[in-house]
Short mmCIF file of C-alpha atoms in Angstrom, two decimals:
data_model
loop_
_atom_site.label_atom_id
_atom_site.label_comp_id
_atom_site.label_asym_id
_atom_site.label_seq_id
_atom_site.Cartn_x
_atom_site.Cartn_y
_atom_site.Cartn_z
CA UNK A 4 -1.42 95.08 70.51
CA UNK A 5 -4.42 95.56 68.27
CA UNK A 6 -6.89 92.69 68.81
CA UNK A 7 -5.51 89.42 67.51
CA UNK A 8 -1.98 90.78 67.13
CA UNK A 9 -2.59 91.90 63.55
CA UNK A 10 0.48 90.69 61.63
CA UNK A 11 2.55 91.24 64.73
CA UNK A 12 2.36 95.03 64.49
CA UNK A 13 1.77 97.26 67.48
CA UNK A 14 -1.36 99.31 67.89
CA UNK A 15 0.68 102.49 67.39
CA UNK A 16 1.85 101.26 63.99
CA UNK A 17 -1.72 100.47 62.97
CA UNK A 18 -3.26 103.78 64.05
CA UNK A 19 -3.11 105.05 60.47
CA UNK A 20 -6.02 102.69 59.75
CA UNK A 21 -8.21 103.41 62.72
CA UNK A 22 -10.03 106.22 64.51
CA UNK A 23 -8.19 107.96 67.31
CA UNK A 24 -10.41 106.62 70.10
CA UNK A 25 -11.18 103.07 71.18
CA UNK A 26 -13.26 101.26 73.77
CA UNK A 27 -12.95 97.91 75.51
CA UNK A 28 -15.72 95.34 75.82
CA UNK A 29 -16.38 92.86 78.62
CA UNK A 30 -14.16 90.28 76.89
CA UNK A 31 -11.17 92.61 76.97
CA UNK A 32 -11.17 93.17 73.21
CA UNK A 33 -10.44 96.68 71.95
CA UNK A 34 -12.80 98.20 69.38
CA UNK A 35 -12.62 101.41 67.30
CA UNK A 36 -14.78 104.44 68.01
CA UNK A 37 -14.93 107.12 65.31
CA UNK A 38 -14.56 110.77 66.18
CA UNK A 39 -17.86 112.62 65.98
CA UNK A 40 -19.84 109.41 66.32
CA UNK A 41 -22.62 108.91 68.77
CA UNK A 42 -21.92 106.15 71.24
CA UNK A 43 -22.53 102.84 69.47
CA UNK A 44 -22.95 99.81 71.77
CA UNK A 45 -20.21 97.22 71.79
CA UNK A 46 -20.85 93.69 70.45
CA UNK A 47 -21.97 92.39 73.84
CA UNK A 48 -24.53 95.21 73.99
CA UNK A 49 -26.03 94.39 70.60
CA UNK A 50 -29.50 93.81 71.99
CA UNK A 51 -29.83 97.51 72.78
CA UNK A 52 -28.51 98.91 69.50
CA UNK A 53 -30.26 102.26 68.95
CA UNK A 54 -32.16 103.42 65.92
CA UNK A 55 -30.96 106.51 64.11
CA UNK A 56 -33.12 109.56 64.91
CA UNK A 57 -34.65 111.51 62.02
CA UNK A 58 -32.43 114.13 60.45
CA UNK A 59 -35.34 116.50 59.95
CA UNK A 60 -38.82 117.00 61.42
CA UNK A 61 -41.45 114.49 60.41
CA UNK A 62 -42.81 115.09 56.95
CA UNK A 63 -39.83 117.14 55.75
CA UNK A 64 -37.71 115.47 53.12
CA UNK A 65 -34.02 116.19 52.72
CA UNK A 66 -32.78 116.98 49.18
CA UNK A 67 -30.06 114.35 49.78
CA UNK A 68 -32.68 111.64 50.12
CA UNK A 69 -35.39 110.37 47.83
CA UNK A 70 -38.86 111.91 47.52
CA UNK A 71 -41.56 110.51 49.81
CA UNK A 72 -43.09 107.18 48.79
CA UNK A 73 -46.43 107.19 46.98
CA UNK A 74 -49.57 107.33 49.07
CA UNK A 75 -51.44 104.16 49.88
CA UNK A 76 -53.11 102.85 46.76
CA UNK A 77 -51.08 105.10 44.47
CA UNK A 78 -48.83 103.20 42.04
CA UNK A 79 -45.11 103.82 41.99
CA UNK A 80 -43.49 105.63 39.10
CA UNK A 81 -43.30 103.53 35.91
CA UNK A 82 -40.13 101.56 35.40
CA UNK A 83 -39.31 101.15 39.08
CA UNK A 84 -39.30 97.64 40.53
CA UNK A 85 -41.14 97.31 43.81
CA UNK A 86 -39.47 95.81 46.86
CA UNK A 87 -41.20 92.92 48.67
CA UNK A 88 -42.99 95.35 51.01
CA UNK A 89 -44.44 97.26 48.06
CA UNK A 90 -42.14 100.27 48.30
CA UNK A 91 -39.95 101.44 45.42
CA UNK A 92 -36.21 101.00 45.30
CA UNK A 93 -34.36 104.18 46.28
CA UNK A 94 -33.09 106.13 43.28
CA UNK A 95 -29.89 108.16 43.08
CA UNK A 96 -26.18 107.64 42.57
CA UNK A 97 -24.49 104.72 44.31
CA UNK A 98 -20.97 103.33 44.50
CA UNK A 99 -20.26 99.60 44.67
CA UNK A 100 -16.75 98.84 45.90
CA UNK A 101 -15.58 95.43 44.76
CA UNK A 102 -17.69 96.00 41.66
CA UNK A 103 -15.44 93.74 39.59
CA UNK A 104 -16.07 90.76 41.85
CA UNK A 105 -18.80 88.19 41.37
CA UNK A 106 -21.28 89.61 43.86
CA UNK A 107 -20.36 93.29 43.48
CA UNK A 108 -20.83 93.15 39.71
CA UNK A 109 -24.20 91.40 40.00
CA UNK A 110 -25.33 93.96 42.58
CA UNK A 111 -24.26 96.89 40.41
CA UNK A 112 -25.88 95.42 37.32
CA UNK A 113 -29.19 94.93 39.12
CA UNK A 114 -29.19 98.43 40.62
CA UNK A 115 -28.39 99.95 37.22
CA UNK A 116 -31.23 98.00 35.60
CA UNK A 117 -33.62 99.61 38.10
CA UNK A 118 -32.67 103.14 37.08
CA UNK A 119 -29.91 104.01 39.51
CA UNK A 120 -26.69 105.71 38.48
CA UNK A 121 -24.07 103.12 39.47
CA UNK A 122 -20.32 103.50 39.90
CA UNK A 123 -18.48 100.17 39.92
CA UNK A 124 -15.12 100.37 41.65
CA UNK A 125 -12.51 97.62 41.69
CA UNK A 126 -8.74 97.17 41.55
CA UNK A 127 -9.26 94.45 38.94
CA UNK A 128 -10.90 94.69 35.53
CA UNK A 129 -14.55 93.81 35.04
CA UNK A 130 -15.30 90.19 34.08
CA UNK A 131 -17.41 91.43 31.14
CA UNK A 132 -18.79 94.60 29.61
CA UNK A 133 -19.92 97.44 31.85
CA UNK A 134 -23.70 97.24 32.35
CA UNK A 135 -25.93 99.94 30.88
CA UNK A 136 -26.45 102.70 33.42
CA UNK A 137 -23.13 102.02 35.16
CA UNK A 138 -19.59 103.33 34.88
CA UNK A 139 -16.46 101.47 35.93
CA UNK A 140 -13.29 102.84 37.48
CA UNK A 141 -10.28 100.63 38.07
CA UNK A 142 -9.25 102.00 41.45
CA UNK A 143 -7.85 100.70 44.74
CA UNK A 144 -9.87 101.55 47.87
CA UNK A 145 -6.57 101.87 49.72
CA UNK A 146 -5.93 104.99 47.63
CA UNK A 147 -7.94 107.63 49.48
CA UNK A 148 -7.53 110.37 46.86
CA UNK A 149 -8.90 108.29 43.98
CA UNK A 150 -11.73 106.95 46.13
CA UNK A 151 -12.70 110.47 47.17
CA UNK A 152 -12.68 111.63 43.56
CA UNK A 153 -15.16 109.04 42.25
CA UNK A 154 -17.61 109.50 45.15
CA UNK A 155 -18.82 112.97 44.23
CA UNK A 156 -22.60 113.33 44.46
CA UNK A 157 -23.10 109.79 45.78
CA UNK A 158 -26.15 108.94 47.93
CA UNK A 159 -25.16 105.46 49.09
CA UNK A 160 -22.06 103.26 49.19
CA UNK A 161 -22.25 99.47 49.04
CA UNK A 162 -18.90 98.38 50.44
CA UNK A 163 -18.52 94.81 49.17
CA UNK A 164 -14.76 94.84 48.50
CA UNK A 165 -12.68 92.43 50.57
CA UNK A 166 -9.71 90.13 50.25
CA UNK A 167 -8.66 86.76 51.65
CA UNK A 168 -11.98 84.96 51.98
CA UNK A 169 -10.73 81.53 50.89
CA UNK A 170 -7.83 79.59 49.44
CA UNK A 171 -4.29 80.97 49.13
CA UNK A 172 -5.54 84.55 49.58
CA UNK A 173 -6.20 83.81 53.25
CA UNK A 174 -2.46 83.48 53.88
CA UNK A 175 -1.46 86.87 52.44
CA UNK A 176 -1.88 88.73 55.70
CA UNK A 177 -0.56 92.15 54.78
CA UNK A 178 -2.83 92.44 51.75
CA UNK A 179 -5.81 91.07 53.69
CA UNK A 180 -5.26 93.65 56.40
CA UNK A 181 -4.62 96.65 54.16
CA UNK A 182 -7.74 96.04 52.04
CA UNK A 183 -10.21 94.83 54.66
CA UNK A 184 -9.23 97.29 57.38
CA UNK A 185 -7.37 100.13 55.69
CA UNK A 186 -9.75 100.19 52.73
CA UNK A 187 -12.80 100.21 54.99
CA UNK A 188 -11.38 103.10 56.97
CA UNK A 189 -10.98 105.04 53.71
CA UNK A 190 -14.57 104.30 52.71
CA UNK A 191 -15.86 105.64 56.03
CA UNK A 192 -13.73 108.78 55.77
CA UNK A 193 -14.93 109.45 52.23
CA UNK A 194 -18.56 109.04 53.30
CA UNK A 195 -18.06 111.66 56.02
CA UNK A 196 -16.13 114.08 53.81
CA UNK A 197 -18.44 113.72 50.80
CA UNK A 198 -21.61 113.90 52.89
CA UNK A 199 -22.78 110.43 51.81
CA UNK A 200 -25.64 109.54 54.18
CA UNK A 201 -25.84 105.74 53.73
CA UNK A 202 -23.26 102.96 53.92
CA UNK A 203 -24.10 99.26 53.55
CA UNK A 204 -21.21 96.98 54.50
CA UNK A 205 -20.92 93.37 53.32
CA UNK A 206 -19.46 91.49 56.28
CA UNK A 207 -19.43 87.72 56.92
CA UNK A 208 -20.80 85.17 59.36
CA UNK A 209 -17.16 84.54 60.31
CA UNK A 210 -17.27 87.50 62.67
CA UNK A 211 -19.39 85.40 65.06
CA UNK A 212 -18.10 81.92 64.19
CA UNK A 213 -14.76 80.70 65.50
CA UNK A 214 -15.14 76.92 65.53
CA UNK A 215 -17.82 76.41 68.18
CA UNK A 216 -21.20 75.00 67.07
CA UNK A 217 -23.98 77.51 66.45
CA UNK A 218 -27.48 76.22 65.77
CA UNK A 219 -30.08 78.68 64.49
CA UNK A 220 -28.23 81.63 65.97
CA UNK A 221 -29.61 85.13 65.71
CA UNK A 222 -28.20 88.63 66.01
CA UNK A 223 -29.24 89.05 69.64
CA UNK A 224 -28.15 85.69 71.06
CA UNK A 225 -24.90 84.95 69.21
CA UNK A 226 -21.96 86.71 70.87
CA UNK A 227 -19.53 88.64 68.73
CA UNK A 228 -16.18 86.81 68.59
CA UNK A 229 -13.20 88.91 69.75
CA UNK A 230 -10.66 89.18 66.91
CA UNK A 231 -7.88 87.45 68.86
CA UNK A 232 -9.84 84.16 68.83
CA UNK A 233 -9.85 83.87 65.02
CA UNK A 234 -7.27 81.60 63.41
CA UNK A 235 -7.46 83.26 59.99
CA UNK A 236 -6.64 86.86 59.21
CA UNK A 237 -9.65 87.35 56.96
CA UNK A 238 -12.15 86.77 59.78
CA UNK A 239 -10.08 88.86 62.16
CA UNK A 240 -9.89 91.85 59.83
CA UNK A 241 -13.55 91.59 58.83
CA UNK A 242 -14.48 91.67 62.53
CA UNK A 243 -12.43 94.82 63.02
CA UNK A 244 -13.86 96.41 59.87
CA UNK A 245 -17.43 95.57 60.89
CA UNK A 246 -16.98 97.35 64.20
CA UNK A 247 -15.44 100.33 62.43
CA UNK A 248 -18.56 100.61 60.26
CA UNK A 249 -20.92 100.21 63.22
CA UNK A 250 -19.01 102.76 65.27
CA UNK A 251 -19.30 105.22 62.36
CA UNK A 252 -23.09 105.06 62.55
CA UNK A 253 -24.33 108.46 63.69
CA UNK A 254 -21.20 110.36 62.65
CA UNK A 255 -21.78 113.93 61.52
CA UNK A 256 -21.35 114.49 57.81
CA UNK A 257 -19.55 117.40 56.25
CA UNK A 258 -22.25 119.81 55.18
CA UNK A 259 -24.79 118.50 57.69
CA UNK A 260 -26.69 115.33 58.43
CA UNK A 261 -25.64 112.01 59.90
CA UNK A 262 -24.08 108.89 58.45
CA UNK A 263 -26.28 105.82 58.69
CA UNK A 264 -24.59 102.43 58.42
CA UNK A 265 -25.69 98.81 58.55
CA UNK A 266 -24.06 95.40 58.27
CA UNK A 267 -25.05 92.34 56.23
CA UNK A 268 -23.49 89.01 57.21
CA UNK A 269 -23.82 86.55 54.33
CA UNK A 270 -22.60 82.96 54.30
CA UNK A 271 -21.06 81.25 51.27
CA UNK A 272 -22.35 82.60 47.95
CA UNK A 273 -23.37 80.49 44.96
CA UNK A 274 -25.13 81.15 41.69
CA UNK A 275 -24.65 81.24 37.92
CA UNK A 276 -21.13 82.17 36.80
CA UNK A 277 -19.79 81.93 40.37
CA UNK A 278 -16.07 81.11 40.10
CA UNK A 279 -14.66 81.08 43.62
CA UNK A 280 -16.39 78.25 45.49
CA UNK A 281 -17.88 76.26 42.63
CA UNK A 282 -14.82 76.33 40.39
CA UNK A 283 -12.45 75.34 43.17
CA UNK A 284 -14.59 72.40 44.28
CA UNK A 285 -15.10 71.18 40.71
CA UNK A 286 -11.39 71.30 39.91
CA UNK A 287 -10.55 69.31 43.04
CA UNK A 288 -13.29 66.78 42.28
CA UNK A 289 -11.95 66.28 38.75
CA UNK A 290 -8.45 65.80 40.18
CA UNK A 291 -9.93 63.23 42.60
CA UNK A 292 -8.64 65.22 45.55
CA UNK A 293 -12.14 65.57 46.98
CA UNK A 294 -12.53 61.86 47.67
CA UNK A 295 -13.14 61.98 51.41
CA UNK A 296 -15.36 63.71 53.92
CA UNK A 297 -14.77 64.71 57.50
CA UNK A 298 -16.44 66.16 60.55
CA UNK A 299 -19.84 65.52 62.04
CA UNK A 300 -22.03 63.80 59.41
CA UNK A 301 -24.90 65.91 60.72
CA UNK A 302 -22.97 69.21 60.51
CA UNK A 303 -24.99 71.86 58.74
CA UNK A 304 -24.38 75.30 57.30
CA UNK A 305 -26.15 77.97 55.26
CA UNK A 306 -25.59 79.22 51.73
CA UNK A 307 -27.03 82.20 49.89
CA UNK A 308 -27.84 82.56 46.22
CA UNK A 309 -26.35 85.68 44.68
CA UNK A 310 -29.77 87.03 43.66
CA UNK A 311 -31.04 86.74 47.23
CA UNK A 312 -27.97 88.58 48.47
CA UNK A 313 -28.53 91.33 45.90
CA UNK A 314 -32.11 91.66 47.13
CA UNK A 315 -30.90 91.95 50.74
CA UNK A 316 -28.49 94.77 49.88
CA UNK A 317 -31.10 96.77 47.98
CA UNK A 318 -33.48 96.38 50.91
CA UNK A 319 -30.80 97.40 53.40
CA UNK A 320 -30.09 100.62 51.51
CA UNK A 321 -33.80 101.39 51.41
CA UNK A 322 -34.07 100.67 55.17
CA UNK A 323 -31.38 103.27 55.88
CA UNK A 324 -33.45 105.99 54.22
CA UNK A 325 -35.65 108.45 56.07
CA UNK A 326 -38.81 106.99 54.54
CA UNK A 327 -38.21 103.85 56.59
CA UNK A 328 -37.26 105.80 59.74
CA UNK A 329 -33.67 104.55 59.38
CA UNK A 330 -34.84 101.16 60.66
CA UNK A 331 -31.55 99.47 59.69
CA UNK A 332 -29.30 102.18 61.13
CA UNK A 333 -26.60 100.66 63.34
CA UNK A 334 -27.92 97.13 62.78
CA UNK A 335 -26.41 93.82 61.64
CA UNK A 336 -28.31 91.11 59.74
CA UNK A 337 -27.59 87.48 58.90
CA UNK A 338 -28.40 86.76 55.26
CA UNK A 339 -28.90 83.30 53.72
CA UNK A 340 -31.44 81.28 51.71
CA UNK A 341 -33.38 80.36 54.83
CA UNK A 342 -32.38 76.68 54.75
CA UNK A 343 -29.53 74.71 56.31
CA UNK A 344 -27.64 71.94 54.50
CA UNK A 345 -24.84 69.46 55.00
CA UNK A 346 -22.04 70.47 52.63
CA UNK A 347 -21.35 67.01 51.22
CA UNK A 348 -25.06 66.26 50.76
CA UNK A 349 -25.61 69.68 49.18
CA UNK A 350 -22.76 69.07 46.72
CA UNK A 351 -24.21 65.73 45.58
CA UNK A 352 -25.60 67.21 42.30
CA UNK A 353 -22.13 68.49 41.50
CA UNK A 354 -20.48 65.10 42.02
CA UNK A 355 -23.16 63.34 39.97
CA UNK A 356 -22.94 65.86 37.12
CA UNK A 357 -19.18 65.29 36.91
CA UNK A 358 -19.66 61.52 36.94
CA UNK A 359 -18.23 60.94 40.41
CA UNK A 360 -19.77 59.43 43.49
CA UNK A 361 -19.95 61.63 46.54
CA UNK A 362 -17.19 61.10 49.15
CA UNK A 363 -17.88 58.14 51.42
CA UNK A 364 -14.61 57.74 53.34
CA UNK A 365 -14.81 59.70 56.58
CA UNK A 366 -11.54 61.03 58.02
CA UNK A 367 -10.97 62.37 61.53
CA UNK A 368 -11.15 66.15 61.69
CA UNK A 369 -7.88 66.28 63.61
CA UNK A 370 -6.15 64.51 60.73
CA UNK A 371 -7.50 66.84 58.04
CA UNK A 372 -6.79 69.87 60.22
CA UNK A 373 -3.18 68.74 60.75
CA UNK A 374 -2.75 68.25 57.02
CA UNK A 375 -4.15 71.75 56.43
CA UNK A 376 -1.57 73.19 58.84
CA UNK A 377 1.22 71.40 56.99
CA UNK A 378 0.06 72.49 53.54
CA UNK A 379 -0.46 76.09 54.70
CA UNK A 380 3.09 76.13 56.04
CA UNK A 381 4.51 74.71 52.81
CA UNK A 382 2.47 77.17 50.77
CA UNK A 383 3.87 80.16 52.66
CA UNK A 384 7.48 78.95 52.90
CA UNK A 385 7.77 77.75 49.30
CA UNK A 386 5.71 80.51 47.68
CA UNK A 387 8.78 82.30 46.25
CA UNK A 388 9.76 79.06 44.50
CA UNK A 389 6.59 77.11 43.73
CA UNK A 390 2.87 77.31 44.27
CA UNK A 391 1.73 74.57 46.65
CA UNK A 392 -2.00 73.92 45.99
CA UNK A 393 -4.40 74.25 48.93
CA UNK A 394 -7.26 71.76 49.19
CA UNK A 395 -8.50 73.27 52.47
CA UNK A 396 -7.21 75.91 54.84
CA UNK A 397 -7.57 75.49 58.61
CA UNK A 398 -10.51 77.86 58.78
CA UNK A 399 -12.24 76.04 55.91
CA UNK A 400 -11.79 72.69 57.67
CA UNK A 401 -13.41 74.13 60.75
CA UNK A 402 -16.29 75.66 58.79
CA UNK A 403 -17.07 72.34 57.09
CA UNK A 404 -16.70 70.17 60.19
CA UNK A 405 -18.75 72.20 62.67
CA UNK A 406 -22.43 73.15 62.45
CA UNK A 407 -23.08 76.87 62.21
CA UNK A 408 -26.52 77.97 61.07
CA UNK A 409 -28.29 81.29 61.46
CA UNK A 410 -31.82 82.60 61.46
CA UNK A 411 -32.85 85.38 59.10
CA UNK A 412 -35.95 86.44 61.04
CA UNK A 413 -34.56 89.89 61.77
CA UNK A 414 -33.84 90.55 58.08
CA UNK A 415 -37.33 89.33 57.16
CA UNK A 416 -38.95 91.50 59.80
CA UNK A 417 -36.98 94.76 59.49
CA UNK A 418 -35.79 94.72 55.88
CA UNK A 419 -38.63 92.81 54.25
CA UNK A 420 -36.11 90.21 53.04
CA UNK A 421 -37.83 87.31 51.29
CA UNK A 422 -35.34 84.81 49.81
CA UNK A 423 -36.40 82.85 46.75
CA UNK A 424 -35.69 79.10 46.50
CA UNK A 425 -32.81 78.13 44.20
CA UNK A 426 -31.09 74.89 43.24
CA UNK A 427 -27.34 74.32 43.19
CA UNK A 428 -27.83 72.00 40.19
CA UNK A 429 -28.91 74.95 38.04
CA UNK A 430 -25.71 76.80 38.89
CA UNK A 431 -23.59 73.70 38.19
CA UNK A 432 -25.16 73.18 34.77
CA UNK A 433 -24.73 76.85 33.82
CA UNK A 434 -21.13 76.76 34.97
CA UNK A 435 -20.35 73.67 32.87
CA UNK A 436 -21.92 75.26 29.80
CA UNK A 437 -19.86 78.43 30.19
CA UNK A 438 -16.57 76.71 31.01
CA UNK A 439 -14.01 76.71 28.25
CA UNK A 440 -13.19 73.22 26.95
CA UNK A 441 -9.65 72.04 27.51
CA UNK A 442 -8.27 70.47 24.36
CA UNK A 443 -5.43 68.67 26.07
CA UNK A 444 -4.15 67.74 29.46
CA UNK A 445 -2.20 70.29 31.42
CA UNK A 446 0.53 67.66 31.78
CA UNK A 447 1.59 68.38 28.20
CA UNK A 448 1.00 72.12 28.06
CA UNK A 449 3.89 74.44 27.32
CA UNK A 450 3.40 76.27 30.61
CA UNK A 451 3.85 72.97 32.44
CA UNK A 452 6.89 71.70 30.57
CA UNK A 453 8.67 75.05 30.72
CA UNK A 454 8.47 74.94 34.53
CA UNK A 455 8.78 71.17 34.95
CA UNK A 456 11.25 71.13 37.89
CA UNK A 457 9.10 73.44 39.97
CA UNK A 458 5.92 71.50 39.20
CA UNK A 459 7.59 68.18 39.96
CA UNK A 460 8.64 69.48 43.36
CA UNK A 461 5.11 70.68 44.01
CA UNK A 462 3.71 67.27 43.04
CA UNK A 463 6.22 65.53 45.29
CA UNK A 464 5.29 67.70 48.26
CA UNK A 465 1.59 67.22 47.62
CA UNK A 466 2.14 63.49 47.26
CA UNK A 467 4.00 63.44 50.56
CA UNK A 468 1.10 65.16 52.28
CA UNK A 469 -1.40 62.71 50.75
CA UNK A 470 0.81 59.78 51.75
CA UNK A 471 0.79 61.03 55.33
CA UNK A 472 -3.00 61.19 55.17
CA UNK A 473 -3.24 57.62 53.86
CA UNK A 474 -0.86 56.25 56.48
CA UNK A 475 -2.78 58.04 59.20
CA UNK A 476 -6.03 56.55 57.87
CA UNK A 477 -4.54 53.05 57.98
CA UNK A 478 -3.35 53.55 61.55
CA UNK A 479 -6.73 54.93 62.55
CA UNK A 480 -8.64 52.03 60.97
CA UNK A 481 -6.42 49.48 62.74
#
């Protein structure tokens, strides 16, 4: 079986996604190894990850890369924003997969504003108008032919596209797998066939977190979690995809040169116009479903503002270039705001803005986790009939209840990453201003009344789950 028993398929059935060769680490997990790649250390060998050697003798600049940086004391070309270390952003043509998503769009917009030619690629339409300096193609990364077509003349790919990070999406295993693993395999193949020398992959901290506490972990000390230990398919497939990208580092490109890859592992993203985390929490608060807390009151986690994450990606691409001696080649970096917070304390401005007090009732984690199992089961079984709302999934319960914080020293040191301080309150206020007012309750909307039997059944099931929670609380308190 492929690690974690991916949707119950055999390794043979999944070989269409993966390279033809694999290796096994000391934990017994099987990892991909791309043909033509130099040997890339396994996760438990991360401390000795090699740097990519120069593609040409010192002082010679490849036409596929940018011109040499200005001499010391010489200003950069007008109109180019300087990175924190004083060097200019790399210019050229880049592709951003997942360019219709919140982060991918912000990344593409920022790169375009700095003079790059940007191709935004997404299976969904853009949330707003295409930024100046960018073009948008509505394409699916699982379609190799269309992906290959739009990547002509590209210097760098930012692979941010993924599926199943949170909510109901986590339970759609086949789609999670085909996008996160199959799509990533296509991206790597296109990079090799098109001669694209740089690939920056947006991973997740979930690849090293599987429910056990991590306090101020770093890239060298935190062990990589074998995919079969993950309870959610998103984390499992992202772990596989991350290793595919790392194993592709050093692959020979068609037409000459080597592929340089690096990994960024962000935590939860917030910022203005963010709709995934912020919207979901606010809706549940307004429905009074977020009226309890659980887990260790001292549990802490990291978050990252979207602008800081954009900065990290621009720096990572620059650190894969020859001017920086490919310092990021074959490397992974944790990315966050540089501070750790307790989720319920961090969300206090949100509760206060909505006129609610923060949750005070503390429930046992085992109780909330059991309820999450039940609701997940009902969501999957009844999906053809009704949509059962998910307050938390099992993996989300575990992420909230258990401390997992990470240092960003390596990103500061090697990439020049310097996160700016941001406030969640600013994002909350901007979100409330941009949210469309609802003129009437959904209880009386036409969409509700036309599907009344299905909605009533959903309410009954949700009420049953909440009743079980209340009864369990009473038993626990007695």
